[in-house]
C-alpha cells in the first residue's frame, strides 16, 4: 500500500516537472485565450497493529480541464474538455473505480452589438466514460461501458453572459439529445432508455436485438456560476434541465453540480462537491439473491471531498 502511494506521488512529481510554460511575446495579438489545468488528489490511510481496527486504503483521482476561447467583436466561441478518472484500493479488495468522465462542450455565439449581454447561440455537448463500470462487488457483468452510454446534445437558442459576475444562462427551445448504447448486451436490456430486445416468450429465442441509440427533441436550460464567495474560496454551480417534447413532456432530467474550491496556494487546493442526477431513462440496478434486477429510475447522488495538487499552464 505504501509502495503504491509513493508511486502516485512520484508520478505526479515527474508530470509536473516535465511541463514547460510558454509565455506569449508582448507583441503577440491573438483573439484566442487558453487555460489548461491538471490536478491529482491522493487520499491514503494505513494501519499497522492498530487496536481499534481498520482497513488500509489508497485513493487517487486525476482531473484535467482544457479550455479554448475565441472572442472577436460580436463573435465568441468557447470549447471546454473535462476529464476525470479515480481508483481506490483497499486491503483484500480488488481495484475499484471511483470516478470516470469524459466531457466536451462547444458553444458558438453571435450578438448584434457589443453593449448587449445576449447572444444568438448554438451549442454541442458530448459525455461518456473511459472504462467499464460495475455495481460492486459484482464485477462479472458491467452496468456501463465506454459509449454505453454516450450522450450528445445539439441545439440552438439564446445565451446571456455576464463576465463581471461570471454568470452564464443558456435557453434552447430546440435541442436534440442522442443517447448511444454501443454495448449490445446493455442495449438488449434496454439500458439508458433505448428500446430493448424482443424474445420469444416460449423458447426465449432472440427475435430482435435492442437498439443502440435513442433520439429525443426537447427544451434545454443550463446555468453556470463561478464566483469567489470568500477570500480563497470559490463556488462553482452548474445546472442542466432538459425535457423531451415527444415523450413525457414535463418530465425533467436534472444534472446539477456544485463545488467549493478551498485554495491553499497556487499548487495546493481542497475541494468539496456534490453531483445530483435524475434521468427517467436510467434505471437503477441492484443484486437480489445473487441475481441482478432492474428497478425504476432513482435520484443519483455523488459526494466528493479531496485535497491535492493542481497545476495550470
Short mmCIF file of C-alpha atoms in Angstrom, two decimals:
data_model
loop_
_atom_site.label_atom_id
_atom_site.label_comp_id
_atom_site.label_asym_id
_atom_site.label_seq_id
_atom_site.Cartn_x
_atom_site.Cartn_y
_atom_site.Cartn_z
CA UNK A 1 0.00 0.00 0.00
CA UNK A 2 2.83 2.39 0.89
CA UNK A 3 4.64 1.50 -2.35
CA UNK A 4 1.50 2.37 -4.31
CA UNK A 5 1.26 5.72 -2.50
CA UNK A 6 4.89 6.55 -3.27
CA UNK A 7 4.27 5.62 -6.91
CA UNK A 8 1.37 8.08 -7.15
CA UNK A 9 3.45 10.87 -5.61
CA UNK A 10 6.42 10.16 -7.90
CA UNK A 11 4.23 10.03 -10.99
CA UNK A 12 2.67 13.40 -10.27
CA UNK A 13 6.01 15.00 -9.38
CA UNK A 14 7.51 13.84 -12.67
CA UNK A 15 4.49 15.05 -14.67
CA UNK A 16 4.61 18.50 -13.07
CA UNK A 17 8.34 18.90 -13.58
CA UNK A 18 8.04 17.90 -17.23
CA UNK A 19 5.65 20.73 -18.11
CA UNK A 20 7.04 23.77 -19.94
CA UNK A 21 5.25 27.10 -19.73
CA UNK A 22 5.49 29.14 -22.90
CA UNK A 23 4.68 32.81 -22.39
CA UNK A 24 3.45 34.76 -25.43
CA UNK A 25 5.70 37.59 -26.59
CA UNK A 26 4.42 41.10 -25.75
CA UNK A 27 3.76 41.93 -29.40
CA UNK A 28 1.63 38.80 -29.95
CA UNK A 29 -2.01 39.71 -30.55
CA UNK A 30 -4.47 36.83 -30.61
CA UNK A 31 -8.21 36.51 -30.24
CA UNK A 32 -7.69 33.12 -28.62
CA UNK A 33 -7.24 32.52 -24.90
CA UNK A 34 -6.42 29.20 -23.33
CA UNK A 35 -6.23 27.60 -19.91
CA UNK A 36 -5.01 24.11 -19.07
CA UNK A 37 -5.38 22.72 -15.56
CA UNK A 38 -4.36 19.27 -14.32
CA UNK A 39 -4.69 18.02 -10.77
CA UNK A 40 -4.17 14.92 -8.70
CA UNK A 41 -5.89 14.14 -5.40
CA UNK A 42 -4.45 11.41 -3.18
CA UNK A 43 -6.02 10.06 0.00
CA UNK A 44 -4.24 7.29 1.93
CA UNK A 45 -4.73 5.59 5.28
CA UNK A 46 -2.61 2.72 6.63
CA UNK A 47 -2.93 0.60 9.78
CA UNK A 48 -0.19 -1.46 11.48
CA UNK A 49 -1.22 -3.28 14.66
CA UNK A 50 -3.91 -0.67 15.18
CA UNK A 51 -6.02 -1.83 18.15
CA UNK A 52 -9.35 -0.20 17.10
CA UNK A 53 -9.02 -1.95 13.71
CA UNK A 54 -9.46 -0.60 10.22
CA UNK A 55 -8.74 -1.29 6.56
CA UNK A 56 -5.76 0.28 4.80
CA UNK A 57 -6.69 2.03 1.57
CA UNK A 58 -5.40 4.48 -1.00
CA UNK A 59 -7.46 6.55 -3.43
CA UNK A 60 -6.17 8.57 -6.37
CA UNK A 61 -8.11 10.91 -8.63
CA UNK A 62 -6.74 12.55 -11.78
CA UNK A 63 -8.51 15.66 -13.10
CA UNK A 64 -7.97 17.73 -16.20
CA UNK A 65 -9.65 20.80 -17.65
CA UNK A 66 -8.66 22.30 -21.00
CA UNK A 67 -10.31 25.50 -22.23
CA UNK A 68 -10.02 27.35 -25.54
CA UNK A 69 -11.95 30.57 -26.16
CA UNK A 70 -12.15 32.83 -29.20
CA UNK A 71 -13.55 36.35 -28.89
CA UNK A 72 -13.58 38.96 -31.66
CA UNK A 73 -16.10 41.77 -31.94
CA UNK A 74 -19.58 40.33 -31.61
CA UNK A 75 -18.47 36.73 -32.08
CA UNK A 76 -17.37 34.30 -29.40
CA UNK A 77 -16.62 30.58 -29.48
CA UNK A 78 -15.85 28.56 -26.37
CA UNK A 79 -14.56 24.98 -26.15
CA UNK A 80 -14.01 23.00 -22.96
CA UNK A 81 -12.75 19.46 -22.33
CA UNK A 82 -13.05 17.93 -18.85
CA UNK A 83 -11.69 14.54 -17.84
CA UNK A 84 -11.72 12.71 -14.51
CA UNK A 85 -10.59 9.24 -13.50
CA UNK A 86 -10.29 7.86 -9.99
CA UNK A 87 -9.29 4.49 -8.46
CA UNK A 88 -9.44 3.04 -4.96
CA UNK A 89 -7.52 0.09 -3.50
CA UNK A 90 -8.30 -1.49 -0.14
CA UNK A 91 -6.60 -4.44 1.51
CA UNK A 92 -8.26 -7.66 0.42
CA UNK A 93 -10.48 -5.96 -2.20
CA UNK A 94 -9.87 -5.62 -5.92
CA UNK A 95 -9.03 -2.26 -7.50
CA UNK A 96 -12.26 -0.25 -7.88
CA UNK A 97 -13.22 2.78 -9.94
CA UNK A 98 -14.42 5.86 -8.04
CA UNK A 99 -14.85 8.39 -10.86
CA UNK A 100 -14.86 8.30 -14.65
CA UNK A 101 -15.86 11.09 -17.01
CA UNK A 102 -15.04 12.44 -20.46
CA UNK A 103 -16.97 15.64 -21.25
CA UNK A 104 -16.62 18.02 -24.17
CA UNK A 105 -18.67 21.13 -24.90
CA UNK A 106 -18.55 23.73 -27.68
CA UNK A 107 -20.60 26.91 -27.80
CA UNK A 108 -20.78 29.46 -30.60
CA UNK A 109 -22.44 32.84 -30.05
CA UNK A 110 -23.16 36.00 -32.03
CA UNK A 111 -24.62 39.30 -30.77
CA UNK A 112 -25.78 42.33 -32.72
CA UNK A 113 -23.80 44.91 -30.74
CA UNK A 114 -21.10 44.95 -28.08
CA UNK A 115 -23.37 46.51 -25.43
CA UNK A 116 -25.69 43.51 -25.26
CA UNK A 117 -25.14 40.50 -22.99
CA UNK A 118 -27.45 38.30 -25.11
CA UNK A 119 -26.14 36.10 -27.92
CA UNK A 120 -27.74 34.00 -30.62
CA UNK A 121 -26.16 30.69 -29.74
CA UNK A 122 -25.53 27.13 -30.95
CA UNK A 123 -24.21 24.50 -28.56
CA UNK A 124 -22.84 20.95 -28.72
CA UNK A 125 -22.15 18.68 -25.72
CA UNK A 126 -20.70 15.16 -25.59
CA UNK A 127 -20.39 12.95 -22.48
CA UNK A 128 -19.13 9.39 -21.98
CA UNK A 129 -16.63 7.42 -19.87
CA UNK A 130 -13.23 5.72 -20.26
CA UNK A 131 -13.71 2.23 -18.80
CA UNK A 132 -16.41 -0.23 -17.74
CA UNK A 133 -18.46 0.43 -14.62
CA UNK A 134 -19.72 -2.17 -12.15
CA UNK A 135 -22.25 -2.45 -9.34
CA UNK A 136 -19.65 -3.60 -6.80
CA UNK A 137 -18.99 -6.23 -5.55
CA UNK A 138 -20.39 -7.73 -8.78
CA UNK A 139 -17.57 -7.43 -11.33
CA UNK A 140 -18.76 -10.13 -13.72
CA UNK A 141 -21.16 -8.00 -15.74
CA UNK A 142 -20.60 -4.32 -16.42
CA UNK A 143 -23.51 -1.93 -15.95
CA UNK A 144 -21.88 0.66 -18.24
CA UNK A 145 -19.12 0.85 -20.85
CA UNK A 146 -17.34 3.48 -22.98
CA UNK A 147 -20.03 4.76 -25.37
CA UNK A 148 -22.60 2.81 -23.37
CA UNK A 149 -23.88 5.28 -22.60
CA UNK A 150 -22.68 8.30 -24.53
CA UNK A 151 -24.81 11.43 -24.72
CA UNK A 152 -24.78 14.20 -27.31
CA UNK A 153 -26.75 17.45 -27.17
CA UNK A 154 -27.03 19.71 -30.22
CA UNK A 155 -29.22 22.77 -30.10
CA UNK A 156 -29.82 26.43 -30.89
CA UNK A 157 -31.11 29.16 -28.64
CA UNK A 158 -30.15 32.28 -26.71
CA UNK A 159 -27.34 32.80 -24.23
CA UNK A 160 -26.88 35.51 -21.61
CA UNK A 161 -23.31 36.07 -20.44
CA UNK A 162 -22.27 38.41 -17.61
CA UNK A 163 -18.48 38.48 -17.48
CA UNK A 164 -18.32 40.68 -14.38
CA UNK A 165 -20.44 38.28 -12.32
CA UNK A 166 -19.12 35.12 -14.04
CA UNK A 167 -22.68 34.05 -14.78
CA UNK A 168 -24.00 32.30 -17.87
CA UNK A 169 -27.56 31.33 -18.84
CA UNK A 170 -28.44 29.29 -21.93
CA UNK A 171 -32.01 28.70 -23.14
CA UNK A 172 -32.65 26.38 -26.06
CA UNK A 173 -36.21 25.62 -27.20
CA UNK A 174 -34.81 23.26 -29.84
CA UNK A 175 -32.24 20.73 -28.62
CA UNK A 176 -31.68 17.25 -29.99
CA UNK A 177 -30.49 14.68 -27.43
CA UNK A 178 -28.98 11.45 -28.69
CA UNK A 179 -28.23 8.51 -26.40
CA UNK A 180 -25.78 5.86 -27.63
CA UNK A 181 -25.53 2.36 -26.14
CA UNK A 182 -22.93 0.58 -28.27
CA UNK A 183 -22.60 -2.43 -25.97
CA UNK A 184 -25.12 -4.91 -27.39
CA UNK A 185 -25.72 -6.74 -24.10
CA UNK A 186 -26.74 -3.48 -22.42
CA UNK A 187 -28.75 -2.45 -25.49
CA UNK A 188 -30.65 -5.76 -25.34
CA UNK A 189 -31.55 -4.95 -21.71
CA UNK A 190 -32.95 -1.58 -22.79
CA UNK A 191 -30.38 0.23 -20.66
CA UNK A 192 -30.37 4.05 -20.61
CA UNK A 193 -33.71 4.31 -22.37
CA UNK A 194 -33.08 2.56 -25.70
CA UNK A 195 -35.61 0.01 -26.97
CA UNK A 196 -34.74 -3.38 -25.51
CA UNK A 197 -34.53 -6.70 -27.35
CA UNK A 198 -37.59 -8.81 -28.10
CA UNK A 199 -37.52 -12.52 -27.22
CA UNK A 200 -39.90 -15.36 -28.00
CA UNK A 201 -41.96 -15.89 -24.83
CA UNK A 202 -41.95 -19.66 -25.21
CA UNK A 203 -38.47 -20.53 -26.48
CA UNK A 204 -36.56 -17.49 -25.28
CA UNK A 205 -35.08 -17.10 -28.74
CA UNK A 206 -33.97 -13.62 -29.75
CA UNK A 207 -36.36 -12.07 -32.26
CA UNK A 208 -34.96 -8.53 -32.48
CA UNK A 209 -31.84 -7.04 -30.95
CA UNK A 210 -32.04 -3.98 -28.74
CA UNK A 211 -31.48 -0.64 -30.43
CA UNK A 212 -28.13 1.10 -30.00
CA UNK A 213 -29.40 4.67 -29.97
CA UNK A 214 -32.31 6.86 -28.96
CA UNK A 215 -33.04 10.34 -30.28
CA UNK A 216 -35.11 12.96 -28.49
CA UNK A 217 -36.08 16.55 -29.26
CA UNK A 218 -36.70 18.86 -26.35
CA UNK A 219 -36.16 22.02 -24.31
CA UNK A 220 -32.86 22.68 -22.53
CA UNK A 221 -31.88 25.24 -19.89
CA UNK A 222 -28.35 25.47 -18.45
CA UNK A 223 -26.81 27.86 -15.94
CA UNK A 224 -23.21 28.29 -14.83
CA UNK A 225 -21.97 30.47 -11.98
CA UNK A 226 -18.39 30.70 -10.73
CA UNK A 227 -17.58 33.25 -8.05
CA UNK A 228 -15.22 33.86 -5.13
CA UNK A 229 -17.63 33.93 -2.18
CA UNK A 230 -14.89 34.45 0.43
CA UNK A 231 -11.18 35.01 0.13
CA UNK A 232 -9.61 31.92 -1.47
CA UNK A 233 -12.98 30.12 -1.52
CA UNK A 234 -14.51 29.72 -4.98
CA UNK A 235 -18.06 28.49 -5.55
CA UNK A 236 -18.98 26.84 -8.86
CA UNK A 237 -22.55 25.87 -9.70
CA UNK A 238 -23.74 24.10 -12.88
CA UNK A 239 -27.37 23.18 -13.52
CA UNK A 240 -28.85 21.48 -16.62
CA UNK A 241 -32.60 20.91 -17.07
CA UNK A 242 -33.98 19.02 -20.06
CA UNK A 243 -37.43 17.80 -21.07
CA UNK A 244 -38.45 15.93 -24.20
CA UNK A 245 -41.33 17.21 -26.35
CA UNK A 246 -42.36 13.82 -27.73
CA UNK A 247 -42.07 11.52 -24.71
CA UNK A 248 -43.33 12.52 -21.26
CA UNK A 249 -43.14 16.28 -21.79
CA UNK A 250 -42.75 17.96 -18.40
CA UNK A 251 -40.72 15.07 -17.01
CA UNK A 252 -37.45 16.91 -16.38
CA UNK A 253 -33.99 15.39 -16.46
CA UNK A 254 -31.77 17.11 -13.88
CA UNK A 255 -27.97 17.34 -13.85
CA UNK A 256 -26.72 19.58 -11.01
CA UNK A 257 -23.11 20.02 -9.89
CA UNK A 258 -21.97 22.31 -7.07
CA UNK A 259 -18.46 22.58 -5.66
CA UNK A 260 -16.32 24.70 -3.34
CA UNK A 261 -12.60 25.12 -4.07
CA UNK A 262 -10.55 26.00 -0.98
CA UNK A 263 -7.33 27.47 -2.35
CA UNK A 264 -4.28 26.98 -0.11
CA UNK A 265 -1.79 28.36 -2.64
CA UNK A 266 -1.07 28.22 -6.37
CA UNK A 267 -0.44 24.47 -6.34
CA UNK A 268 -2.46 23.09 -3.42
CA UNK A 269 -6.24 23.05 -3.33
CA UNK A 270 -9.00 21.32 -1.39
CA UNK A 271 -12.42 20.80 -2.87
CA UNK A 272 -15.86 19.79 -1.66
CA UNK A 273 -18.55 18.93 -4.15
CA UNK A 274 -21.79 17.15 -4.89
CA UNK A 275 -23.29 15.88 -8.14
CA UNK A 276 -27.02 15.15 -8.36
CA UNK A 277 -28.58 13.45 -11.39
CA UNK A 278 -32.10 12.36 -12.23
CA UNK A 279 -32.79 10.80 -15.62
CA UNK A 280 -36.07 8.97 -16.22
CA UNK A 281 -34.35 6.72 -18.77
CA UNK A 282 -31.66 5.46 -16.37
CA UNK A 283 -32.95 2.52 -14.36
CA UNK A 284 -31.48 1.53 -11.01
CA UNK A 285 -29.86 -1.91 -10.74
CA UNK A 286 -29.34 -3.99 -7.61
CA UNK A 287 -28.47 -7.57 -6.67
CA UNK A 288 -31.15 -9.72 -5.02
CA UNK A 289 -30.42 -13.34 -4.05
CA UNK A 290 -27.47 -13.40 -6.42
CA UNK A 291 -29.45 -12.05 -9.37
CA UNK A 292 -29.15 -8.53 -10.75
CA UNK A 293 -32.57 -6.93 -11.18
CA UNK A 294 -33.59 -3.65 -12.79
CA UNK A 295 -35.75 -1.20 -10.85
CA UNK A 296 -37.25 2.14 -11.85
CA UNK A 297 -35.36 5.43 -12.11
CA UNK A 298 -33.95 6.86 -8.89
CA UNK A 299 -32.18 10.01 -7.78
CA UNK A 300 -28.41 9.63 -8.19
CA UNK A 301 -26.07 11.44 -5.80
CA UNK A 302 -22.28 11.61 -5.66
CA UNK A 303 -20.41 13.49 -2.93
CA UNK A 304 -16.74 14.39 -3.24
CA UNK A 305 -14.07 15.62 -0.84
CA UNK A 306 -10.43 15.85 -1.84
CA UNK A 307 -7.12 17.55 -1.19
CA UNK A 308 -4.41 17.54 -3.79
CA UNK A 309 -2.07 19.28 -6.18
CA UNK A 310 -3.16 21.39 -9.13
CA UNK A 311 -1.10 22.85 -11.95
CA UNK A 312 -2.20 25.40 -14.56
CA UNK A 313 -0.38 26.21 -17.77
#
